[in-house]
Amino acid sequence: MLGARQLQASRCARQAAGSIKLNHRMVGCKAVANGSTQPRRASNDDKKQLIDNVDCFIFDCDGVIWRGDSVIDGVPETLDMLRAMGKRLVFVTNNSTKSRAGYLGKFTGLGLKVNAEEIYSSSYAAAAYLESINFDKKVYVIGESGILEELDLKGIQHLGGPGDADKVVALKKGEYMEHDEDVGAVVVGFDRYINYYKIQYATLCIRENPGCLFIATNRDAVTHLTDAQEWAGNGSMVGAIAGSTKREPITVGKPAEFMLDNIARTFGLQRQQICMVGDRLDTDILFGKNGGLTTCLVLSGVHGLFSCGTEIKPARKHRTSQTVLALDPCLAACLVVSGAQRTLRRLSLAADAATDNGFVFKDQFAVLQLLQQPNDPWQAPL
């Protein structure tokens, strides 16, 4: 029988793929020099070197800063530490249900000190994109109040949104739906009250109004509305409109380039100065890879260490940027369990460098290879 320490280590091992404490130990270090198959502890100099090379950390919110309405352990201390070191922090979220002002209220309510200008929501990105192309028509919105508030701040006329939540299509004989021919863009964001009326109205605008734009705040498959489970994301709403119009949208949230361009321009940053920290390969890490950023995948949200079927295709010109895979500190205790030891050895062999609670990969495809292992990684042979 296993002893108490081994039982605890086994429990830690099986929890590790779904949990993470964000803290200063996530940073990268130099490559393992002696060919050892075990990760080494990063020195303070190693950590300082990576921190010194990054001037701005961009954090995703859902699954990285919070889950639902709960702050993830270690986040406040991490943010305080980075600010004390003079680092610029930016918080990006693909969740369009709130405006930047709304998200500021959430940060404050969770006890996190954040400035409004540090927040980039996909609702803001949609309004900023329309402003950037000198848009002067009306917008039909599938989405919630966050998009409407950001459009108001830009002086852009809009209709739809929560106001259409209770509208019903009777589909009686001869039913015909009118639509506003002055609508020049349809913005689709996450909408808990999406209905057939909204889908049909958006479809009519895109198909029948000449030059009407189809804009998606994001195409996330799932999202963290609560801390209990994953929920269908905006990809399901965007998919409905893409299916009925046979059109692909302009996406303004992660992993699209527009949001990163806006952030870099606003703060006067070069891309090599930025590290993207996120919990999703298909949005956060791809966002960073497409932009040539250093990226850090944490395991506190959507993608665990052994998520299967995940594929990202970053822009070829940026495939040499660095990825840091941050693992929970309890992995250190897993060395006493043979299955976990094999897993750690596989990680160590594939990594370009190691830290006291994570591994560094200069090629994100090495991360993907690790994420696509058998369902029982603790017993998988090397």
mmCIF file of N, CA and C in Angstrom, residues 17-121:
data_model
loop_
_atom_site.group_PDB
_atom_site.id
_atom_site.type_symbol
_atom_site.label_atom_id
_atom_site.label_comp_id
_atom_site.label_asym_id
_atom_site.label_seq_id
_atom_site.Cartn_x
_atom_site.Cartn_y
_atom_site.Cartn_z
ATOM 1 N N ALA A 17 -3.274 18.820 -13.780
ATOM 2 C CA ALA A 17 -3.633 19.265 -15.126
ATOM 3 C C ALA A 17 -4.755 20.290 -15.133
ATOM 4 N N GLY A 18 -5.449 20.462 -14.001
ATOM 5 C CA GLY A 18 -6.551 21.401 -13.992
ATOM 6 C C GLY A 18 -6.410 22.527 -13.001
ATOM 7 N N SER A 19 -5.235 22.743 -12.437
ATOM 8 C CA SER A 19 -5.103 23.789 -11.427
ATOM 9 C C SER A 19 -3.772 24.511 -11.595
ATOM 10 N N ILE A 20 -3.749 25.741 -11.144
ATOM 11 C CA ILE A 20 -2.514 26.524 -11.240
ATOM 12 C C ILE A 20 -2.536 27.646 -10.234
ATOM 13 N N LYS A 21 -1.445 27.911 -9.593
ATOM 14 C CA LYS A 21 -1.281 29.123 -8.800
ATOM 15 C C LYS A 21 -0.366 30.043 -9.561
ATOM 16 N N LEU A 22 -0.895 31.184 -9.912
ATOM 17 C CA LEU A 22 -0.056 32.166 -10.598
ATOM 18 C C LEU A 22 0.868 32.807 -9.588
ATOM 19 N N ASN A 23 2.129 32.660 -9.755
ATOM 20 C CA ASN A 23 3.066 33.333 -8.867
ATOM 21 C C ASN A 23 4.383 33.523 -9.597
ATOM 22 N N HIS A 24 5.354 34.066 -8.898
ATOM 23 C CA HIS A 24 6.589 34.459 -9.566
ATOM 24 C C HIS A 24 7.383 33.282 -10.086
ATOM 25 N N ARG A 25 6.995 32.045 -9.734
ATOM 26 C CA ARG A 25 7.782 30.909 -10.180
ATOM 27 C C ARG A 25 7.410 30.433 -11.580
ATOM 28 N N MET A 26 6.504 31.118 -12.243
ATOM 29 C CA MET A 26 6.115 30.674 -13.572
ATOM 30 C C MET A 26 7.139 31.052 -14.635
ATOM 31 N N VAL A 27 8.104 31.919 -14.321
ATOM 32 C CA VAL A 27 8.986 32.449 -15.348
ATOM 33 C C VAL A 27 9.995 31.423 -15.816
ATOM 34 N N GLY A 28 10.563 31.669 -16.997
ATOM 35 C CA GLY A 28 11.470 30.718 -17.605
ATOM 36 C C GLY A 28 12.892 30.830 -17.103
ATOM 37 N N CYS A 29 13.716 29.877 -17.516
ATOM 38 C CA CYS A 29 15.130 29.916 -17.130
ATOM 39 C C CYS A 29 15.961 29.318 -18.252
ATOM 40 N N LYS A 30 17.253 29.216 -18.042
ATOM 41 C CA LYS A 30 18.161 28.689 -19.062
ATOM 42 C C LYS A 30 17.916 27.198 -19.273
ATOM 43 N N ALA A 31 18.322 26.724 -20.427
ATOM 44 C CA ALA A 31 18.134 25.315 -20.750
ATOM 45 C C ALA A 31 18.927 24.425 -19.806
ATOM 46 N N VAL A 32 18.395 23.206 -19.608
ATOM 47 C CA VAL A 32 19.097 22.239 -18.775
ATOM 48 C C VAL A 32 20.417 21.884 -19.447
ATOM 49 N N ALA A 33 21.504 22.134 -18.788
ATOM 50 C CA ALA A 33 22.807 22.080 -19.439
ATOM 51 C C ALA A 33 23.415 20.678 -19.477
ATOM 52 N N ASN A 34 23.122 19.853 -18.480
ATOM 53 C CA ASN A 34 23.857 18.587 -18.359
ATOM 54 C C ASN A 34 23.101 17.398 -18.936
ATOM 55 N N GLY A 35 21.994 17.654 -19.660
ATOM 56 C CA GLY A 35 21.255 16.548 -20.255
ATOM 57 C C GLY A 35 20.446 15.765 -19.255
ATOM 58 N N SER A 36 20.310 16.236 -18.032
ATOM 59 C CA SER A 36 19.545 15.521 -17.010
ATOM 60 C C SER A 36 18.100 15.359 -17.457
ATOM 61 N N THR A 37 17.487 14.233 -17.088
ATOM 62 C CA THR A 37 16.089 14.004 -17.433
ATOM 63 C C THR A 37 15.145 14.572 -16.393
ATOM 64 N N GLN A 38 15.657 15.204 -15.349
ATOM 65 C CA GLN A 38 14.803 15.813 -14.330
ATOM 66 C C GLN A 38 14.911 17.335 -14.405
ATOM 67 N N PRO A 39 13.798 18.041 -14.245
ATOM 68 C CA PRO A 39 13.853 19.506 -14.265
ATOM 69 C C PRO A 39 14.627 20.034 -13.083
ATOM 70 N N ARG A 40 15.338 21.139 -13.280
ATOM 71 C CA ARG A 40 16.072 21.743 -12.182
ATOM 72 C C ARG A 40 15.336 22.975 -11.679
ATOM 73 N N ARG A 41 15.642 23.381 -10.472
ATOM 74 C CA ARG A 41 15.038 24.567 -9.897
ATOM 75 C C ARG A 41 15.664 25.813 -10.526
ATOM 76 N N ALA A 42 14.796 26.749 -10.939
ATOM 77 C CA ALA A 42 15.283 27.993 -11.530
ATOM 78 C C ALA A 42 15.911 28.860 -10.453
ATOM 79 N N SER A 43 17.031 29.447 -10.785
ATOM 80 C CA SER A 43 17.678 30.364 -9.853
ATOM 81 C C SER A 43 17.002 31.728 -9.923
ATOM 82 N N ASN A 44 17.287 32.574 -8.953
ATOM 83 C CA ASN A 44 16.743 33.930 -8.978
ATOM 84 C C ASN A 44 17.241 34.699 -10.202
ATOM 85 N N ASP A 45 18.481 34.431 -10.626
ATOM 86 C CA ASP A 45 19.019 35.086 -11.813
ATOM 87 C C ASP A 45 18.251 34.670 -13.067
ATOM 88 N N ASP A 46 17.887 33.371 -13.137
ATOM 89 C CA ASP A 46 17.106 32.889 -14.273
ATOM 90 C C ASP A 46 15.769 33.615 -14.361
ATOM 91 N N LYS A 47 15.105 33.707 -13.236
ATOM 92 C CA LYS A 47 13.796 34.360 -13.207
ATOM 93 C C LYS A 47 13.914 35.832 -13.553
ATOM 94 N N LYS A 48 14.929 36.463 -13.000
ATOM 95 C CA LYS A 48 15.113 37.889 -13.232
ATOM 96 C C LYS A 48 15.380 38.179 -14.706
ATOM 97 N N GLN A 49 16.117 37.279 -15.364
ATOM 98 C CA GLN A 49 16.462 37.493 -16.757
ATOM 99 C C GLN A 49 15.205 37.561 -17.626
ATOM 100 N N LEU A 50 14.271 36.635 -17.429
ATOM 101 C CA LEU A 50 13.070 36.658 -18.242
ATOM 102 C C LEU A 50 12.203 37.857 -17.896
ATOM 103 N N ILE A 51 12.063 38.147 -16.599
ATOM 104 C CA ILE A 51 11.261 39.302 -16.185
ATOM 105 C C ILE A 51 11.847 40.588 -16.770
ATOM 106 N N ASP A 52 13.175 40.702 -16.770
ATOM 107 C CA ASP A 52 13.829 41.898 -17.295
ATOM 108 C C ASP A 52 13.569 42.089 -18.785
ATOM 109 N N ASN A 53 13.350 40.976 -19.501
ATOM 110 C CA ASN A 53 13.142 41.049 -20.941
ATOM 111 C C ASN A 53 11.707 41.394 -21.326
ATOM 112 N N VAL A 54 10.811 41.389 -20.347
ATOM 113 C CA VAL A 54 9.403 41.668 -20.605
ATOM 114 C C VAL A 54 9.008 42.949 -19.891
ATOM 115 N N ASP A 55 8.461 43.897 -20.642
ATOM 116 C CA ASP A 55 8.018 45.159 -20.056
ATOM 117 C C ASP A 55 6.522 45.202 -19.810
ATOM 118 N N CYS A 56 5.779 44.332 -20.509
ATOM 119 C CA CYS A 56 4.326 44.344 -20.387
ATOM 120 C C CYS A 56 3.798 42.920 -20.365
ATOM 121 N N PHE A 57 2.958 42.626 -19.398
ATOM 122 C CA PHE A 57 2.271 41.338 -19.324
ATOM 123 C C PHE A 57 0.803 41.556 -19.683
ATOM 124 N N ILE A 58 0.342 40.826 -20.700
ATOM 125 C CA ILE A 58 -1.075 40.855 -21.055
ATOM 126 C C ILE A 58 -1.726 39.611 -20.464
ATOM 127 N N PHE A 59 -2.691 39.819 -19.608
ATOM 128 C CA PHE A 59 -3.380 38.702 -18.962
ATOM 129 C C PHE A 59 -4.781 38.525 -19.541
ATOM 130 N N ASP A 60 -5.108 37.301 -19.917
ATOM 131 C CA ASP A 60 -6.505 36.954 -20.119
ATOM 132 C C ASP A 60 -7.193 37.006 -18.750
ATOM 133 N N CYS A 61 -8.502 37.090 -18.736
ATOM 134 C CA CYS A 61 -9.217 37.215 -17.451
ATOM 135 C C CYS A 61 -9.895 35.907 -17.038
ATOM 136 N N ASP A 62 -10.867 35.449 -17.847
ATOM 137 C CA ASP A 62 -11.600 34.227 -17.492
ATOM 138 C C ASP A 62 -10.653 33.032 -17.511
ATOM 139 N N GLY A 63 -10.520 32.353 -16.377
ATOM 140 C CA GLY A 63 -9.657 31.192 -16.287
ATOM 141 C C GLY A 63 -8.217 31.509 -15.959
ATOM 142 N N VAL A 64 -7.861 32.790 -15.903
ATOM 143 C CA VAL A 64 -6.500 33.200 -15.547
ATOM 144 C C VAL A 64 -6.516 34.101 -14.308
ATOM 145 N N ILE A 65 -7.349 35.136 -14.327
ATOM 146 C CA ILE A 65 -7.495 36.023 -13.180
ATOM 147 C C ILE A 65 -8.613 35.533 -12.266
ATOM 148 N N TRP A 66 -9.713 35.103 -12.874
ATOM 149 C CA TRP A 66 -10.848 34.609 -12.085
ATOM 150 C C TRP A 66 -11.518 33.443 -12.795
ATOM 151 N N ARG A 67 -12.309 32.710 -12.010
ATOM 152 C CA ARG A 67 -13.264 31.735 -12.545
ATOM 153 C C ARG A 67 -14.634 32.169 -12.054
ATOM 154 N N GLY A 68 -15.518 32.526 -12.966
ATOM 155 C CA GLY A 68 -16.812 33.036 -12.547
ATOM 156 C C GLY A 68 -16.634 34.304 -11.733
ATOM 157 N N ASP A 69 -17.031 34.255 -10.472
ATOM 158 C CA ASP A 69 -16.885 35.405 -9.577
ATOM 159 C C ASP A 69 -15.877 35.140 -8.465
ATOM 160 N N SER A 70 -14.923 34.242 -8.724
ATOM 161 C CA SER A 70 -13.917 33.900 -7.718
ATOM 162 C C SER A 70 -12.516 34.169 -8.257
ATOM 163 N N VAL A 71 -11.710 34.896 -7.495
ATOM 164 C CA VAL A 71 -10.323 35.149 -7.885
ATOM 165 C C VAL A 71 -9.508 33.873 -7.728
ATOM 166 N N ILE A 72 -8.664 33.583 -8.692
ATOM 167 C CA ILE A 72 -7.798 32.410 -8.618
ATOM 168 C C ILE A 72 -6.676 32.670 -7.613
ATOM 169 N N ASP A 73 -6.363 31.670 -6.810
ATOM 170 C CA ASP A 73 -5.346 31.810 -5.762
ATOM 171 C C ASP A 73 -4.028 32.315 -6.340
ATOM 172 N N GLY A 74 -3.430 33.260 -5.637
ATOM 173 C CA GLY A 74 -2.113 33.770 -6.010
ATOM 174 C C GLY A 74 -2.134 34.946 -6.959
ATOM 175 N N VAL A 75 -3.281 35.249 -7.556
ATOM 176 C CA VAL A 75 -3.349 36.339 -8.526
ATOM 177 C C VAL A 75 -3.044 37.702 -7.910
ATOM 178 N N PRO A 76 -3.678 38.087 -6.782
ATOM 179 C CA PRO A 76 -3.387 39.421 -6.239
ATOM 180 C C PRO A 76 -1.902 39.632 -5.947
ATOM 181 N N GLU A 77 -1.255 38.619 -5.382
ATOM 182 C CA GLU A 77 0.163 38.732 -5.047
ATOM 183 C C GLU A 77 1.018 38.875 -6.309
ATOM 184 N N THR A 78 0.646 38.127 -7.363
ATOM 185 C CA THR A 78 1.394 38.207 -8.616
ATOM 186 C C THR A 78 1.295 39.598 -9.236
ATOM 187 N N LEU A 79 0.090 40.137 -9.271
ATOM 188 C CA LEU A 79 -0.103 41.462 -9.868
ATOM 189 C C LEU A 79 0.633 42.529 -9.067
ATOM 190 N N ASP A 80 0.568 42.436 -7.748
ATOM 191 C CA ASP A 80 1.270 43.410 -6.896
ATOM 192 C C ASP A 80 2.774 43.338 -7.125
ATOM 193 N N MET A 81 3.293 42.125 -7.250
ATOM 194 C CA MET A 81 4.726 41.946 -7.451
ATOM 195 C C MET A 81 5.181 42.546 -8.773
ATOM 196 N N LEU A 82 4.420 42.276 -9.844
ATOM 197 C CA LEU A 82 4.798 42.790 -11.154
ATOM 198 C C LEU A 82 4.712 44.311 -11.200
ATOM 199 N N ARG A 83 3.717 44.878 -10.570
ATOM 200 C CA ARG A 83 3.617 46.344 -10.530
ATOM 201 C C ARG A 83 4.795 46.939 -9.761
ATOM 202 N N ALA A 84 5.171 46.284 -8.654
ATOM 203 C CA ALA A 84 6.293 46.774 -7.857
ATOM 204 C C ALA A 84 7.590 46.750 -8.658
ATOM 205 N N MET A 85 7.653 45.855 -9.647
ATOM 206 C CA MET A 85 8.835 45.762 -10.501
ATOM 207 C C MET A 85 8.764 46.720 -11.689
ATOM 208 N N GLY A 86 7.713 47.518 -11.744
ATOM 209 C CA GLY A 86 7.589 48.504 -12.811
ATOM 210 C C GLY A 86 7.033 47.965 -14.110
ATOM 211 N N LYS A 87 6.401 46.800 -14.086
ATOM 212 C CA LYS A 87 5.860 46.215 -15.301
ATOM 213 C C LYS A 87 4.477 46.792 -15.615
ATOM 214 N N ARG A 88 4.213 46.978 -16.896
ATOM 215 C CA ARG A 88 2.880 47.389 -17.313
ATOM 216 C C ARG A 88 1.998 46.156 -17.409
ATOM 217 N N LEU A 89 0.778 46.256 -16.916
ATOM 218 C CA LEU A 89 -0.167 45.148 -16.952
ATOM 219 C C LEU A 89 -1.364 45.547 -17.799
ATOM 220 N N VAL A 90 -1.794 44.630 -18.653
ATOM 221 C CA VAL A 90 -2.983 44.830 -19.468
ATOM 222 C C VAL A 90 -3.852 43.584 -19.323
ATOM 223 N N PHE A 91 -5.148 43.791 -19.223
ATOM 224 C CA PHE A 91 -6.079 42.683 -19.023
ATOM 225 C C PHE A 91 -7.027 42.619 -20.211
ATOM 226 N N VAL A 92 -7.012 41.499 -20.908
ATOM 227 C CA VAL A 92 -7.847 41.346 -22.093
ATOM 228 C C VAL A 92 -8.848 40.217 -21.863
ATOM 229 N N THR A 93 -10.034 40.401 -22.382
ATOM 230 C CA THR A 93 -11.043 39.356 -22.273
ATOM 231 C C THR A 93 -11.875 39.318 -23.535
ATOM 232 N N ASN A 94 -12.201 38.122 -23.977
ATOM 233 C CA ASN A 94 -13.079 37.949 -25.116
ATOM 234 C C ASN A 94 -14.549 38.024 -24.722
ATOM 235 N N ASN A 95 -14.826 38.083 -23.444
ATOM 236 C CA ASN A 95 -16.205 38.183 -22.974
ATOM 237 C C ASN A 95 -16.715 39.594 -23.237
ATOM 238 N N SER A 96 -17.733 39.709 -24.075
ATOM 239 C CA SER A 96 -18.234 41.020 -24.504
ATOM 240 C C SER A 96 -19.442 41.494 -23.711
ATOM 241 N N THR A 97 -19.846 40.762 -22.684
ATOM 242 C CA THR A 97 -21.083 41.108 -21.979
ATOM 243 C C THR A 97 -20.962 42.400 -21.176
ATOM 244 N N LYS A 98 -19.726 42.784 -20.839
ATOM 245 C CA LYS A 98 -19.507 44.026 -20.098
ATOM 246 C C LYS A 98 -18.645 44.982 -20.925
ATOM 247 N N SER A 99 -18.804 46.269 -20.659
ATOM 248 C CA SER A 99 -17.911 47.281 -21.210
ATOM 249 C C SER A 99 -16.655 47.337 -20.351
ATOM 250 N N ARG A 100 -15.706 48.173 -20.737
ATOM 251 C CA ARG A 100 -14.514 48.339 -19.900
ATOM 252 C C ARG A 100 -14.896 48.865 -18.519
ATOM 253 N N ALA A 101 -15.869 49.779 -18.473
ATOM 254 C CA ALA A 101 -16.326 50.289 -17.178
ATOM 255 C C ALA A 101 -16.942 49.172 -16.350
ATOM 256 N N GLY A 102 -17.677 48.288 -17.007
ATOM 257 C CA GLY A 102 -18.263 47.156 -16.293
ATOM 258 C C GLY A 102 -17.221 46.219 -15.741
ATOM 259 N N TYR A 103 -16.167 45.967 -16.527
ATOM 260 C CA TYR A 103 -15.095 45.098 -16.041
ATOM 261 C C TYR A 103 -14.299 45.752 -14.929
ATOM 262 N N LEU A 104 -14.153 47.071 -14.990
ATOM 263 C CA LEU A 104 -13.488 47.758 -13.892
ATOM 264 C C LEU A 104 -14.242 47.523 -12.598
ATOM 265 N N GLY A 105 -15.573 47.549 -12.662
ATOM 266 C CA GLY A 105 -16.378 47.256 -11.487
ATOM 267 C C GLY A 105 -16.169 45.838 -10.985
ATOM 268 N N LYS A 106 -15.994 44.889 -11.902
ATOM 269 C CA LYS A 106 -15.753 43.509 -11.476
ATOM 270 C C LYS A 106 -14.398 43.367 -10.805
ATOM 271 N N PHE A 107 -13.365 43.949 -11.403
ATOM 272 C CA PHE A 107 -12.038 43.914 -10.784
ATOM 273 C C PHE A 107 -12.093 44.500 -9.374
ATOM 274 N N THR A 108 -12.724 45.667 -9.257
ATOM 275 C CA THR A 108 -12.804 46.335 -7.955
ATOM 276 C C THR A 108 -13.565 45.479 -6.959
ATOM 277 N N GLY A 109 -14.677 44.882 -7.413
ATOM 278 C CA GLY A 109 -15.474 44.036 -6.539
ATOM 279 C C GLY A 109 -14.736 42.804 -6.044
ATOM 280 N N LEU A 110 -13.757 42.350 -6.821
ATOM 281 C CA LEU A 110 -12.953 41.193 -6.434
ATOM 282 C C LEU A 110 -11.706 41.595 -5.647
ATOM 283 N N GLY A 111 -11.584 42.899 -5.369
ATOM 284 C CA GLY A 111 -10.456 43.366 -4.572
ATOM 285 C C GLY A 111 -9.173 43.549 -5.354
ATOM 286 N N LEU A 112 -9.263 43.668 -6.680
ATOM 287 C CA LEU A 112 -8.080 43.830 -7.523
ATOM 288 C C LEU A 112 -7.982 45.278 -7.994
ATOM 289 N N LYS A 113 -6.807 45.868 -7.851
ATOM 290 C CA LYS A 113 -6.595 47.263 -8.216
ATOM 291 C C LYS A 113 -6.148 47.352 -9.677
ATOM 292 N N VAL A 114 -7.066 47.814 -10.508
ATOM 293 C CA VAL A 114 -6.811 47.908 -11.944
ATOM 294 C C VAL A 114 -7.351 49.239 -12.445
ATOM 295 N N ASN A 115 -6.650 49.859 -13.398
ATOM 296 C CA ASN A 115 -7.123 51.095 -14.007
ATOM 297 C C ASN A 115 -7.930 50.790 -15.259
ATOM 298 N N ALA A 116 -8.906 51.644 -15.555
ATOM 299 C CA ALA A 116 -9.792 51.406 -16.698
ATOM 300 C C ALA A 116 -9.012 51.273 -18.002
ATOM 301 N N GLU A 117 -7.957 52.088 -18.167
ATOM 302 C CA GLU A 117 -7.201 52.053 -19.423
ATOM 303 C C GLU A 117 -6.385 50.772 -19.582
ATOM 304 N N GLU A 118 -6.280 49.961 -18.535
ATOM 305 C CA GLU A 118 -5.557 48.692 -18.622
ATOM 306 C C GLU A 118 -6.451 47.555 -19.106
ATOM 307 N N ILE A 119 -7.736 47.820 -19.302
ATOM 308 C CA ILE A 119 -8.699 46.774 -19.636
ATOM 309 C C ILE A 119 -9.059 46.846 -21.115
ATOM 310 N N TYR A 120 -8.964 45.721 -21.807
ATOM 311 C CA TYR A 120 -9.371 45.612 -23.202
ATOM 312 C C TYR A 120 -10.351 44.451 -23.337
ATOM 313 N N SER A 121 -11.623 44.774 -23.455
ATOM 314 C CA SER A 121 -12.642 43.753 -23.670
ATOM 315 C C SER A 121 -12.946 43.660 -25.162
#
